PDB file of C-alpha atoms in Angstrom:
ATOM      1  CA  MET H   1      25.478  21.112  23.921  1.00  0.00           C
ATOM      2  CA  VAL H   2      26.536  22.300  27.398  1.00  0.00           C
ATOM      3  CA  MET H   3      30.242  22.840  27.803  1.00  0.00           C
ATOM      4  CA  THR H   4      31.943  22.128  31.098  1.00  0.00           C
ATOM      5  CA  SER H   5      33.803  25.009  32.770  1.00  0.00           C
ATOM      6  CA  THR H   6      37.533  24.720  32.973  1.00  0.00           C
ATOM      7  CA  LEU H   7      37.348  26.158  36.569  1.00  0.00           C
ATOM      8  CA  SER H   8      36.118  24.195  39.499  1.00  0.00           C
ATOM      9  CA  MET H   9      35.504  26.025  42.724  1.00  0.00           C
ATOM     10  CA  PRO H  10      33.139  25.529  45.641  1.00  0.00           C
ATOM     11  CA  LYS H  11      29.703  27.104  45.254  1.00  0.00           C
ATOM     12  CA  LYS H  12      29.929  29.601  48.167  1.00  0.00           C
ATOM     13  CA  VAL H  13      27.960  32.703  47.336  1.00  0.00           C
ATOM     14  CA  ARG H  14      27.045  36.151  48.697  1.00  0.00           C
ATOM     15  CA  LYS H  15      29.956  35.974  51.114  1.00  0.00           C
ATOM     16  CA  ILE H  16      30.914  39.150  52.980  1.00  0.00           C
ATOM     17  CA  GLY H  17      34.409  40.092  52.058  1.00  0.00           C
ATOM     18  CA  SER H  18      37.493  41.129  54.032  1.00  0.00           C
ATOM     19  CA  GLU H  19      37.146  43.003  57.254  1.00  0.00           C
ATOM     20  CA  HIS H  20      38.721  46.194  55.987  1.00  0.00           C
ATOM     21  CA  ARG H  21      36.133  46.579  53.190  1.00  0.00           C
ATOM     22  CA  LYS H  22      33.046  44.985  54.653  1.00  0.00           C
ATOM     23  CA  ASP H  23      31.094  48.036  53.605  1.00  0.00           C
ATOM     24  CA  SER H  24      31.789  47.494  49.911  1.00  0.00           C
ATOM     25  CA  PRO H  25      29.271  45.630  47.706  1.00  0.00           C
ATOM     26  CA  LEU H  26      32.200  44.447  45.596  1.00  0.00           C
ATOM     27  CA  GLU H  27      33.452  42.520  48.699  1.00  0.00           C
ATOM     28  CA  ARG H  28      30.134  40.680  48.865  1.00  0.00           C
ATOM     29  CA  PHE H  29      31.068  38.722  45.801  1.00  0.00           C
ATOM     30  CA  ASP H  30      33.069  35.637  46.797  1.00  0.00           C
ATOM     31  CA  PRO H  31      36.105  35.312  44.532  1.00  0.00           C
ATOM     32  CA  ASN H  32      35.848  31.537  45.102  1.00  0.00           C
ATOM     33  CA  THR H  33      32.346  31.335  43.595  1.00  0.00           C
ATOM     34  CA  ALA H  34      31.895  28.464  41.184  1.00  0.00           C
ATOM     35  CA  ASP H  35      31.601  29.061  37.473  1.00  0.00           C
ATOM     36  CA  PRO H  36      28.243  27.617  36.477  1.00  0.00           C
ATOM     37  CA  GLU H  37      28.536  25.165  33.715  1.00  0.00           C
ATOM     38  CA  TYR H  38      26.430  27.148  31.266  1.00  0.00           C
ATOM     39  CA  THR H  39      27.459  28.503  27.920  1.00  0.00           C
ATOM     40  CA  GLY H  40      25.769  29.424  24.678  1.00  0.00           C
ATOM     41  CA  ASN H  41      24.489  32.322  22.659  1.00  0.00           C
ATOM     42  CA  TYR H  42      21.237  33.676  21.256  1.00  0.00           C
ATOM     43  CA  SER H  43      21.272  31.823  18.014  1.00  0.00           C
ATOM     44  CA  ARG H  44      20.499  28.479  19.642  1.00  0.00           C
ATOM     45  CA  PHE H  45      17.127  29.670  21.107  1.00  0.00           C
ATOM     46  CA  GLU H  46      13.699  29.967  19.559  1.00  0.00           C
ATOM     47  CA  TYR H  47      13.177  33.183  17.648  1.00  0.00           C
ATOM     48  CA  ILE H  48      10.628  35.697  19.098  1.00  0.00           C
ATOM     49  CA  GLU H  49       8.679  38.023  16.936  1.00  0.00           C
ATOM     50  CA  THR H  50       6.099  39.692  19.267  1.00  0.00           C
ATOM     51  CA  PHE H  51       5.637  40.518  22.936  1.00  0.00           C
ATOM     52  CA  LYS H  52       2.919  37.835  23.202  1.00  0.00           C
ATOM     53  CA  ASP H  53       5.321  35.446  21.520  1.00  0.00           C
ATOM     54  CA  TRP H  54       7.746  36.072  24.374  1.00  0.00           C
ATOM     55  CA  VAL H  55       5.222  34.839  26.882  1.00  0.00           C
ATOM     56  CA  ARG H  56       4.335  31.813  24.736  1.00  0.00           C
ATOM     57  CA  VAL H  57       7.950  30.766  24.352  1.00  0.00           C
ATOM     58  CA  CYS H  58       8.845  31.342  27.983  1.00  0.00           C
ATOM     59  CA  LYS H  59       5.927  29.327  29.355  1.00  0.00           C
ATOM     60  CA  LYS H  60       7.450  26.266  27.730  1.00  0.00           C
ATOM     61  CA  GLY H  61      10.313  26.404  30.272  1.00  0.00           C
ATOM     62  CA  ALA H  62      13.876  27.276  29.666  1.00  0.00           C
ATOM     63  CA  SER H  63      17.473  26.455  30.455  1.00  0.00           C
ATOM     64  CA  PRO H  64      19.576  28.909  32.511  1.00  0.00           C
ATOM     65  CA  MET H  65      21.337  30.244  29.363  1.00  0.00           C
ATOM     66  CA  ALA H  66      17.989  30.705  27.616  1.00  0.00           C
ATOM     67  CA  VAL H  67      16.594  32.578  30.589  1.00  0.00           C
ATOM     68  CA  ARG H  68      19.606  34.875  30.555  1.00  0.00           C
ATOM     69  CA  THR H  69      18.713  35.694  26.934  1.00  0.00           C
ATOM     70  CA  ARG H  70      14.943  35.831  27.501  1.00  0.00           C
ATOM     71  CA  LEU H  71      15.324  38.508  30.164  1.00  0.00           C
ATOM     72  CA  TYR H  72      17.159  40.672  27.615  1.00  0.00           C
ATOM     73  CA  ASP H  73      14.522  39.754  25.006  1.00  0.00           C
ATOM     74  CA  LEU H  74      11.917  41.406  27.193  1.00  0.00           C
ATOM     75  CA  ILE H  75      13.826  44.299  28.780  1.00  0.00           C
ATOM     76  CA  GLN H  76      15.415  45.748  25.684  1.00  0.00           C
ATOM     77  CA  PRO H  77      12.320  45.873  23.417  1.00  0.00           C
ATOM     78  CA  LEU H  78      10.239  47.262  26.325  1.00  0.00           C
ATOM     79  CA  PHE H  79      12.882  49.897  27.016  1.00  0.00           C
ATOM     80  CA  ASP H  80      12.842  50.933  23.402  1.00  0.00           C
ATOM     81  CA  VAL H  81       9.078  51.328  23.154  1.00  0.00           C
ATOM     82  CA  LEU H  82       9.035  53.245  26.397  1.00  0.00           C
ATOM     83  CA  VAL H  83      11.654  55.828  25.339  1.00  0.00           C
ATOM     84  CA  ASN H  84       9.976  56.287  21.932  1.00  0.00           C
ATOM     85  CA  LYS H  85       6.704  58.017  21.327  1.00  0.00           C
ATOM     86  CA  GLY H  86       3.618  56.426  19.901  1.00  0.00           C
ATOM     87  CA  LEU H  87       2.091  54.318  22.711  1.00  0.00           C
ATOM     88  CA  SER H  88      -1.440  54.856  23.801  1.00  0.00           C
ATOM     89  CA  THR H  89      -2.140  55.513  27.450  1.00  0.00           C
ATOM     90  CA  THR H  90      -3.186  51.928  27.989  1.00  0.00           C
ATOM     91  CA  GLN H  91      -0.217  50.572  26.064  1.00  0.00           C
ATOM     92  CA  ARG H  92       2.234  52.725  27.956  1.00  0.00           C
ATOM     93  CA  LYS H  93       0.846  51.653  31.317  1.00  0.00           C
ATOM     94  CA  ALA H  94       1.090  47.999  30.227  1.00  0.00           C
ATOM     95  CA  ALA H  95       4.655  48.393  28.851  1.00  0.00           C
ATOM     96  CA  TRP H  96       5.820  50.089  32.052  1.00  0.00           C
ATOM     97  CA  THR H  97       4.164  47.515  34.263  1.00  0.00           C
ATOM     98  CA  ALA H  98       5.924  44.715  32.418  1.00  0.00           C
ATOM     99  CA  TYR H  99       9.339  46.552  32.305  1.00  0.00           C
ATOM    100  CA  ASP H 100       9.186  47.460  36.000  1.00  0.00           C
ATOM    101  CA  SER H 101       8.508  43.832  36.949  1.00  0.00           C
ATOM    102  CA  ALA H 102      11.298  42.618  34.737  1.00  0.00           C
ATOM    103  CA  VAL H 103      14.017  44.942  36.023  1.00  0.00           C
ATOM    104  CA  LYS H 104      12.974  44.303  39.632  1.00  0.00           C
ATOM    105  CA  ARG H 105      13.136  40.538  39.243  1.00  0.00           C
ATOM    106  CA  ALA H 106      16.150  40.324  36.887  1.00  0.00           C
ATOM    107  CA  PRO H 107      18.857  40.780  39.571  1.00  0.00           C
ATOM    108  CA  ALA H 108      17.752  37.745  41.600  1.00  0.00           C
ATOM    109  CA  ILE H 109      17.203  35.648  38.525  1.00  0.00           C
ATOM    110  CA  LEU H 110      20.592  36.549  36.970  1.00  0.00           C
ATOM    111  CA  ALA H 111      22.380  36.101  40.308  1.00  0.00           C
ATOM    112  CA  ASP H 112      21.060  32.518  40.536  1.00  0.00           C
ATOM    113  CA  ILE H 113      22.227  31.834  36.941  1.00  0.00           C
ATOM    114  CA  TYR H 114      25.664  33.330  37.468  1.00  0.00           C
ATOM    115  CA  LEU H 115      26.178  31.483  40.716  1.00  0.00           C
ATOM    116  CA  GLY H 116      25.030  28.146  39.476  1.00  0.00           C
ATOM    117  CA  ASP H 117      21.912  28.124  41.727  1.00  0.00           C
ATOM    118  CA  PHE H 118      19.293  28.403  38.912  1.00  0.00           C
ATOM    119  CA  THR H 119      15.822  26.971  39.270  1.00  0.00           C
ATOM    120  CA  GLU H 120      12.973  27.976  36.956  1.00  0.00           C
ATOM    121  CA  ASP H 121      10.749  29.204  39.826  1.00  0.00           C
ATOM    122  CA  ARG H 122      11.780  32.867  39.834  1.00  0.00           C
ATOM    123  CA  PHE H 123      11.587  33.140  36.047  1.00  0.00           C
ATOM    124  CA  ARG H 124       8.168  31.411  35.912  1.00  0.00           C
ATOM    125  CA  GLU H 125       6.900  33.903  38.463  1.00  0.00           C
ATOM    126  CA  LEU H 126       8.120  36.735  36.275  1.00  0.00           C
ATOM    127  CA  VAL H 127       6.439  35.302  33.200  1.00  0.00           C
ATOM    128  CA  GLU H 128       3.125  34.904  35.058  1.00  0.00           C
ATOM    129  CA  GLU H 129       3.430  38.436  36.510  1.00  0.00           C
ATOM    130  CA  VAL H 130       3.998  40.178  33.188  1.00  0.00           C
ATOM    131  CA  SER H 131       1.559  38.092  31.082  1.00  0.00           C
ATOM    132  CA  PRO H 132      -1.503  40.304  31.640  1.00  0.00           C
ATOM    133  CA  ALA H 133       0.417  43.487  30.805  1.00  0.00           C
ATOM    134  CA  VAL H 134       2.116  41.943  27.798  1.00  0.00           C
ATOM    135  CA  SER H 135      -1.259  40.906  26.388  1.00  0.00           C
ATOM    136  CA  GLU H 136      -2.033  44.668  26.014  1.00  0.00           C
ATOM    137  CA  LEU H 137       0.945  45.069  23.708  1.00  0.00           C
ATOM    138  CA  GLU H 138      -0.394  42.942  20.800  1.00  0.00           C
ATOM    139  CA  ASN H 139      -0.188  45.831  18.300  1.00  0.00           C
ATOM    140  CA  VAL H 140       3.025  47.253  19.631  1.00  0.00           C
ATOM    141  CA  ARG H 141       6.116  46.635  17.444  1.00  0.00           C
ATOM    142  CA  TYR H 142       8.567  44.131  18.991  1.00  0.00           C
ATOM    143  CA  HIS H 143      12.186  44.598  17.875  1.00  0.00           C
ATOM    144  CA  ARG H 144      15.163  42.879  19.496  1.00  0.00           C
ATOM    145  CA  LYS H 145      18.609  44.245  18.857  1.00  0.00           C
ATOM    146  CA  GLU H 146      21.752  42.142  18.893  1.00  0.00           C
ATOM    147  CA  ARG H 147      24.080  42.806  21.776  1.00  0.00           C
ATOM    148  CA  ASN H 148      27.711  42.260  22.460  1.00  0.00           C
ATOM    149  CA  MET H 149      26.880  39.858  25.314  1.00  0.00           C
ATOM    150  CA  ASP H 150      25.309  37.416  22.826  1.00  0.00           C
ATOM    151  CA  GLY H 151      28.429  36.294  21.080  1.00  0.00           C
ATOM    152  CA  ALA H 152      31.435  37.711  22.864  1.00  0.00           C
ATOM    153  CA  LEU H 153      31.028  37.550  26.572  1.00  0.00           C
ATOM    154  CA  SER H 154      30.216  34.283  28.394  1.00  0.00           C
ATOM    155  CA  ILE H 155      29.052  34.035  31.977  1.00  0.00           C
ATOM    156  CA  ASN H 156      32.500  32.732  32.950  1.00  0.00           C
ATOM    157  CA  GLN H 157      34.153  35.749  31.414  1.00  0.00           C
ATOM    158  CA  VAL H 158      31.842  38.157  33.320  1.00  0.00           C
ATOM    159  CA  LEU H 159      32.436  36.150  36.537  1.00  0.00           C
ATOM    160  CA  LYS H 160      36.177  36.636  35.936  1.00  0.00           C
ATOM    161  CA  PHE H 161      35.511  40.360  35.624  1.00  0.00           C
ATOM    162  CA  PHE H 162      33.514  40.281  38.890  1.00  0.00           C
ATOM    163  CA  ARG H 163      36.470  38.534  40.569  1.00  0.00           C
ATOM    164  CA  ARG H 164      38.866  41.216  39.439  1.00  0.00           C
ATOM    165  CA  LEU H 165      36.470  43.935  40.697  1.00  0.00           C
ATOM    166  CA  SER H 166      36.206  42.122  44.060  1.00  0.00           C
ATOM    167  CA  THR H 167      39.919  41.666  44.563  1.00  0.00           C
ATOM    168  CA  ASP H 168      41.562  44.589  42.798  1.00  0.00           C
ATOM    169  CA  TYR H 169      39.129  47.520  42.839  1.00  0.00           C
ATOM    170  CA  GLY H 170      40.401  48.890  46.080  1.00  0.00           C
ATOM    171  CA  ILE H 171      44.008  48.949  44.884  1.00  0.00           C
ATOM    172  CA  TYR H 172      43.224  52.061  42.797  1.00  0.00           C
ATOM    173  CA  SER H 173      41.841  54.100  45.694  1.00  0.00           C
ATOM    174  CA  LEU H 174      38.486  54.460  43.958  1.00  0.00           C
ATOM    175  CA  PRO H 175      35.379  55.288  45.962  1.00  0.00           C
ATOM    176  CA  THR H 176      33.282  52.353  47.258  1.00  0.00           C
ATOM    177  CA  PRO H 177      30.240  52.062  44.970  1.00  0.00           C
ATOM    178  CA  ASP H 178      26.700  51.577  46.243  1.00  0.00           C
ATOM    179  CA  TYR H 179      24.729  51.793  42.980  1.00  0.00           C
ATOM    180  CA  PHE H 180      25.234  49.933  39.714  1.00  0.00           C
ATOM    181  CA  ILE H 181      24.241  51.253  36.237  1.00  0.00           C
ATOM    182  CA  GLY H 182      24.286  49.350  32.997  1.00  0.00           C
ATOM    183  CA  CYS H 183      25.215  51.334  29.885  1.00  0.00           C
ATOM    184  CA  ALA H 184      22.551  50.398  27.318  1.00  0.00           C
ATOM    185  CA  CYS H 185      20.316  47.367  27.580  1.00  0.00           C
ATOM    186  CA  GLY H 186      22.990  44.715  26.838  1.00  0.00           C
ATOM    187  CA  ALA H 187      25.352  45.817  29.572  1.00  0.00           C
ATOM    188  CA  SER H 188      22.442  45.973  32.013  1.00  0.00           C
ATOM    189  CA  GLU H 189      22.967  42.208  32.516  1.00  0.00           C
ATOM    190  CA  ILE H 190      26.338  42.936  34.139  1.00  0.00           C
ATOM    191  CA  ALA H 191      24.807  45.567  36.428  1.00  0.00           C
ATOM    192  CA  PHE H 192      21.763  43.434  37.315  1.00  0.00           C
ATOM    193  CA  ALA H 193      23.725  40.241  37.876  1.00  0.00           C
ATOM    194  CA  LEU H 194      26.232  41.893  40.213  1.00  0.00           C
ATOM    195  CA  GLY H 195      23.405  43.835  41.774  1.00  0.00           C
ATOM    196  CA  GLY H 196      21.611  40.541  42.599  1.00  0.00           C
ATOM    197  CA  ILE H 197      24.743  38.861  43.849  1.00  0.00           C
ATOM    198  CA  THR H 198      25.610  41.710  46.181  1.00  0.00           C
ATOM    199  CA  ASP H 199      22.128  43.056  47.059  1.00  0.00           C
ATOM    200  CA  THR H 200      22.998  46.449  45.546  1.00  0.00           C
ATOM    201  CA  PRO H 201      20.543  48.695  43.607  1.00  0.00           C
ATOM    202  CA  ALA H 202      21.006  48.477  39.813  1.00  0.00           C
ATOM    203  CA  ASN H 203      19.485  50.264  36.864  1.00  0.00           C
ATOM    204  CA  LEU H 204      20.244  51.144  33.273  1.00  0.00           C
ATOM    205  CA  ILE H 205      20.752  54.205  31.090  1.00  0.00           C
ATOM    206  CA  ARG H 206      21.082  53.771  27.331  1.00  0.00           C
ATOM    207  CA  ARG H 207      23.587  55.417  25.134  1.00  0.00           C
ATOM    208  CA  SER H 208      24.638  53.081  22.391  1.00  0.00           C
ATOM    209  CA  LYS H 209      26.863  53.852  19.351  1.00  0.00           C
ATOM    210  CA  ARG H 210      25.481  50.839  17.480  1.00  0.00           C
ATOM    211  CA  ARG H 211      21.976  52.262  18.042  1.00  0.00           C
ATOM    212  CA  ASP H 212      23.151  55.615  16.600  1.00  0.00           C
ATOM    213  CA  ASP H 213      22.324  57.318  19.886  1.00  0.00           C
ATOM    214  CA  THR H 214      23.510  60.932  20.046  1.00  0.00           C
ATOM    215  CA  LYS H 215      22.426  61.312  23.662  1.00  0.00           C
ATOM    216  CA  THR H 216      21.490  59.206  26.636  1.00  0.00           C
ATOM    217  CA  HIS H 217      18.003  57.727  26.889  1.00  0.00           C
ATOM    218  CA  ILE H 218      16.099  57.074  30.099  1.00  0.00           C
ATOM    219  CA  ILE H 219      12.529  55.951  30.410  1.00  0.00           C
ATOM    220  CA  PRO H 220      10.652  58.887  31.988  1.00  0.00           C
ATOM    221  CA  GLU H 221       9.134  56.796  34.730  1.00  0.00           C
ATOM    222  CA  GLU H 222      12.603  55.399  35.462  1.00  0.00           C
ATOM    223  CA  LYS H 223      14.232  58.897  35.466  1.00  0.00           C
ATOM    224  CA  ALA H 224      11.839  59.859  38.253  1.00  0.00           C
ATOM    225  CA  ILE H 225      13.081  56.837  40.272  1.00  0.00           C
ATOM    226  CA  LEU H 226      16.781  57.632  39.613  1.00  0.00           C
ATOM    227  CA  GLU H 227      16.264  61.252  40.638  1.00  0.00           C
ATOM    228  CA  LYS H 228      15.106  59.994  44.021  1.00  0.00           C
ATOM    229  CA  THR H 229      17.548  57.085  44.543  1.00  0.00           C
ATOM    230  CA  LEU H 230      20.827  58.232  42.909  1.00  0.00           C
ATOM    231  CA  PRO H 231      21.668  61.500  44.650  1.00  0.00           C
ATOM    232  CA  GLY H 232      24.474  61.057  47.089  1.00  0.00           C
ATOM    233  CA  LYS H 233      25.336  57.585  45.779  1.00  0.00           C
ATOM    234  CA  ILE H 234      28.617  56.415  44.299  1.00  0.00           C
ATOM    235  CA  ALA H 235      27.682  54.912  40.920  1.00  0.00           C
ATOM    236  CA  LEU H 236      29.632  52.193  39.186  1.00  0.00           C
ATOM    237  CA  CYS H 237      28.624  52.249  35.511  1.00  0.00           C
ATOM    238  CA  PHE H 238      29.225  49.097  33.446  1.00  0.00           C
ATOM    239  CA  GLU H 239      29.834  48.805  29.759  1.00  0.00           C
ATOM    240  CA  ASP H 240      30.189  45.338  28.161  1.00  0.00           C
ATOM    241  CA  MET H 241      32.835  46.503  25.668  1.00  0.00           C
ATOM    242  CA  VAL H 242      34.635  49.851  25.502  1.00  0.00           C
ATOM    243  CA  CYS H 243      35.929  51.184  22.154  1.00  0.00           C
ATOM    244  CA  SER H 244      36.265  54.976  22.322  1.00  0.00           C
ATOM    245  CA  GLY H 245      34.476  55.088  25.677  1.00  0.00           C
ATOM    246  CA  ARG H 246      32.093  57.782  24.454  1.00  0.00           C
ATOM    247  CA  SER H 247      28.900  55.865  25.428  1.00  0.00           C
ATOM    248  CA  LEU H 248      30.385  55.058  28.795  1.00  0.00           C
ATOM    249  CA  TYR H 249      31.280  58.707  29.271  1.00  0.00           C
ATOM    250  CA  TYR H 250      27.728  59.900  28.463  1.00  0.00           C
ATOM    251  CA  VAL H 251      26.175  57.450  30.853  1.00  0.00           C
ATOM    252  CA  MET H 252      28.652  58.335  33.625  1.00  0.00           C
ATOM    253  CA  LYS H 253      27.994  62.036  33.071  1.00  0.00           C
ATOM    254  CA  GLU H 254      24.245  61.438  33.144  1.00  0.00           C
ATOM    255  CA  ALA H 255      24.581  59.627  36.447  1.00  0.00           C
ATOM    256  CA  LYS H 256      26.582  62.540  37.790  1.00  0.00           C
ATOM    257  CA  ASP H 257      23.955  65.028  36.529  1.00  0.00           C
ATOM    258  CA  LEU H 258      21.220  62.951  38.225  1.00  0.00           C
ATOM    259  CA  GLY H 259      22.930  63.480  41.515  1.00  0.00           C
ATOM    260  CA  ALA H 260      25.529  60.733  41.986  1.00  0.00           C
ATOM    261  CA  LYS H 261      28.192  61.917  44.385  1.00  0.00           C
ATOM    262  CA  GLU H 262      30.946  60.164  42.353  1.00  0.00           C
ATOM    263  CA  VAL H 263      30.986  57.961  39.279  1.00  0.00           C
ATOM    264  CA  VAL H 264      33.321  55.207  38.128  1.00  0.00           C
ATOM    265  CA  GLY H 265      33.196  53.239  34.847  1.00  0.00           C
ATOM    266  CA  ALA H 266      34.141  49.649  34.387  1.00  0.00           C
ATOM    267  CA  ALA H 267      34.212  47.037  31.565  1.00  0.00           C
ATOM    268  CA  PRO H 268      35.343  43.489  31.058  1.00  0.00           C
ATOM    269  CA  TYR H 269      36.818  44.304  27.632  1.00  0.00           C
ATOM    270  CA  GLN H 270      38.482  47.339  25.927  1.00  0.00           C
ATOM    271  CA  ASN H 271      39.371  47.372  22.291  1.00  0.00           C
ATOM    272  CA  ASN H 272      43.059  48.301  21.942  1.00  0.00           C
ATOM    273  CA  GLY H 273      42.436  49.584  18.431  1.00  0.00           C
ATOM    274  CA  TRP H 274      40.612  52.603  19.792  1.00  0.00           C
ATOM    275  CA  ASP H 275      41.865  55.665  21.712  1.00  0.00           C
ATOM    276  CA  VAL H 276      39.795  56.248  24.776  1.00  0.00           C
ATOM    277  CA  THR H 277      38.107  59.692  24.730  1.00  0.00           C
ATOM    278  CA  ASN H 278      39.838  62.466  26.550  1.00  0.00           C
ATOM    279  CA  GLU H 279      36.775  62.977  28.689  1.00  0.00           C
ATOM    280  CA  LEU H 280      37.610  59.760  30.581  1.00  0.00           C
ATOM    281  CA  ARG H 281      40.625  59.146  32.751  1.00  0.00           C
ATOM    282  CA  VAL H 282      41.926  55.612  32.321  1.00  0.00           C
ATOM    283  CA  ILE H 283      42.672  54.165  35.769  1.00  0.00           C
ATOM    284  CA  LYS H 284      43.265  50.532  34.749  1.00  0.00           C
ATOM    285  CA  ARG H 285      43.407  49.063  31.272  1.00  0.00           C
ATOM    286  CA  GLU H 286      43.782  45.427  30.394  1.00  0.00           C
ATOM    287  CA  GLY H 287      42.417  45.836  26.867  1.00  0.00           C
ATOM    288  CA  GLU H 288      41.579  42.886  24.708  1.00  0.00           C
ATOM    289  CA  VAL H 289      41.217  40.298  27.468  1.00  0.00           C
ATOM    290  CA  TYR H 290      37.649  38.971  27.933  1.00  0.00           C
ATOM    291  CA  GLY H 291      36.983  39.227  31.629  1.00  0.00           C
ATOM    292  CA  GLY H 292      39.774  41.773  32.121  1.00  0.00           C
ATOM    293  CA  LEU H 293      39.592  44.797  34.395  1.00  0.00           C
ATOM    294  CA  ASN H 294      39.208  48.221  32.747  1.00  0.00           C
ATOM    295  CA  LEU H 295      38.460  51.174  34.998  1.00  0.00           C
ATOM    296  CA  PHE H 296      37.676  54.799  34.186  1.00  0.00           C
ATOM    297  CA  THR H 297      36.722  58.017  35.981  1.00  0.00           C
ATOM    298  CA  LEU H 298      35.444  61.338  34.678  1.00  0.00           C
ATOM    299  CA  ARG H 299      37.999  64.112  34.108  1.00  0.00           C
TER     300      ARG H 299
END
């Protein structure tokens, strides 16, 4: 069942913001953007067991909410196999080809979903583009991990977070970002969606407590890209939910080590039951409000 949004606003998108901050990607998000009438979670969609199964299921067509989930269903398992050892040369080439296509197309697809402009065309193009590469992964283990976005954060809540970034970010005298990074695969949806909405480069670096990560993980091929594109940039790193902030800290530090000029962290939810690590400076904390504004910098 599709639930109707409680907010009703005109669907004006990709609007340049106020004159004094026209250079900021955050001002390219129109605070009056409509909330698309999409809701749902992973459990309502067909289960996927293999990479080839992903193609089979996606070729049937999909609703906007299903496509939001299907993008993660491809990006996260591919990320995992690419950071782990064990792929043959042919398999690695195929996995990277599929992953690279997915992360390049995800921003535009997610922007359409978040802004209520979804058609299946962009997603169908992605499915057709990755199908040959995915067919080479028949013997590669497919494993999808649950993410916070599945059950806790709706599109409307993330849009609320984007609105707060657009209207309030400048209040705290933080540097204007020109690069977005998602912390782990789940939070990459936030970075990719806002990247697509504002035409801003977006990428992901994984450090996940629920994955028992003790360090950051970056696909080697992706690290080479980040080493070329991140130096001199001001990176805004997104986490979907912050508890201690340790994962966010590690990703922010990695972005800094890769050459980012300055780094800011942001999240639409912060668990009040946790103390934020001393390695982060809390700039703004709204805590247990889904879609709230929580901002951090490195100490």
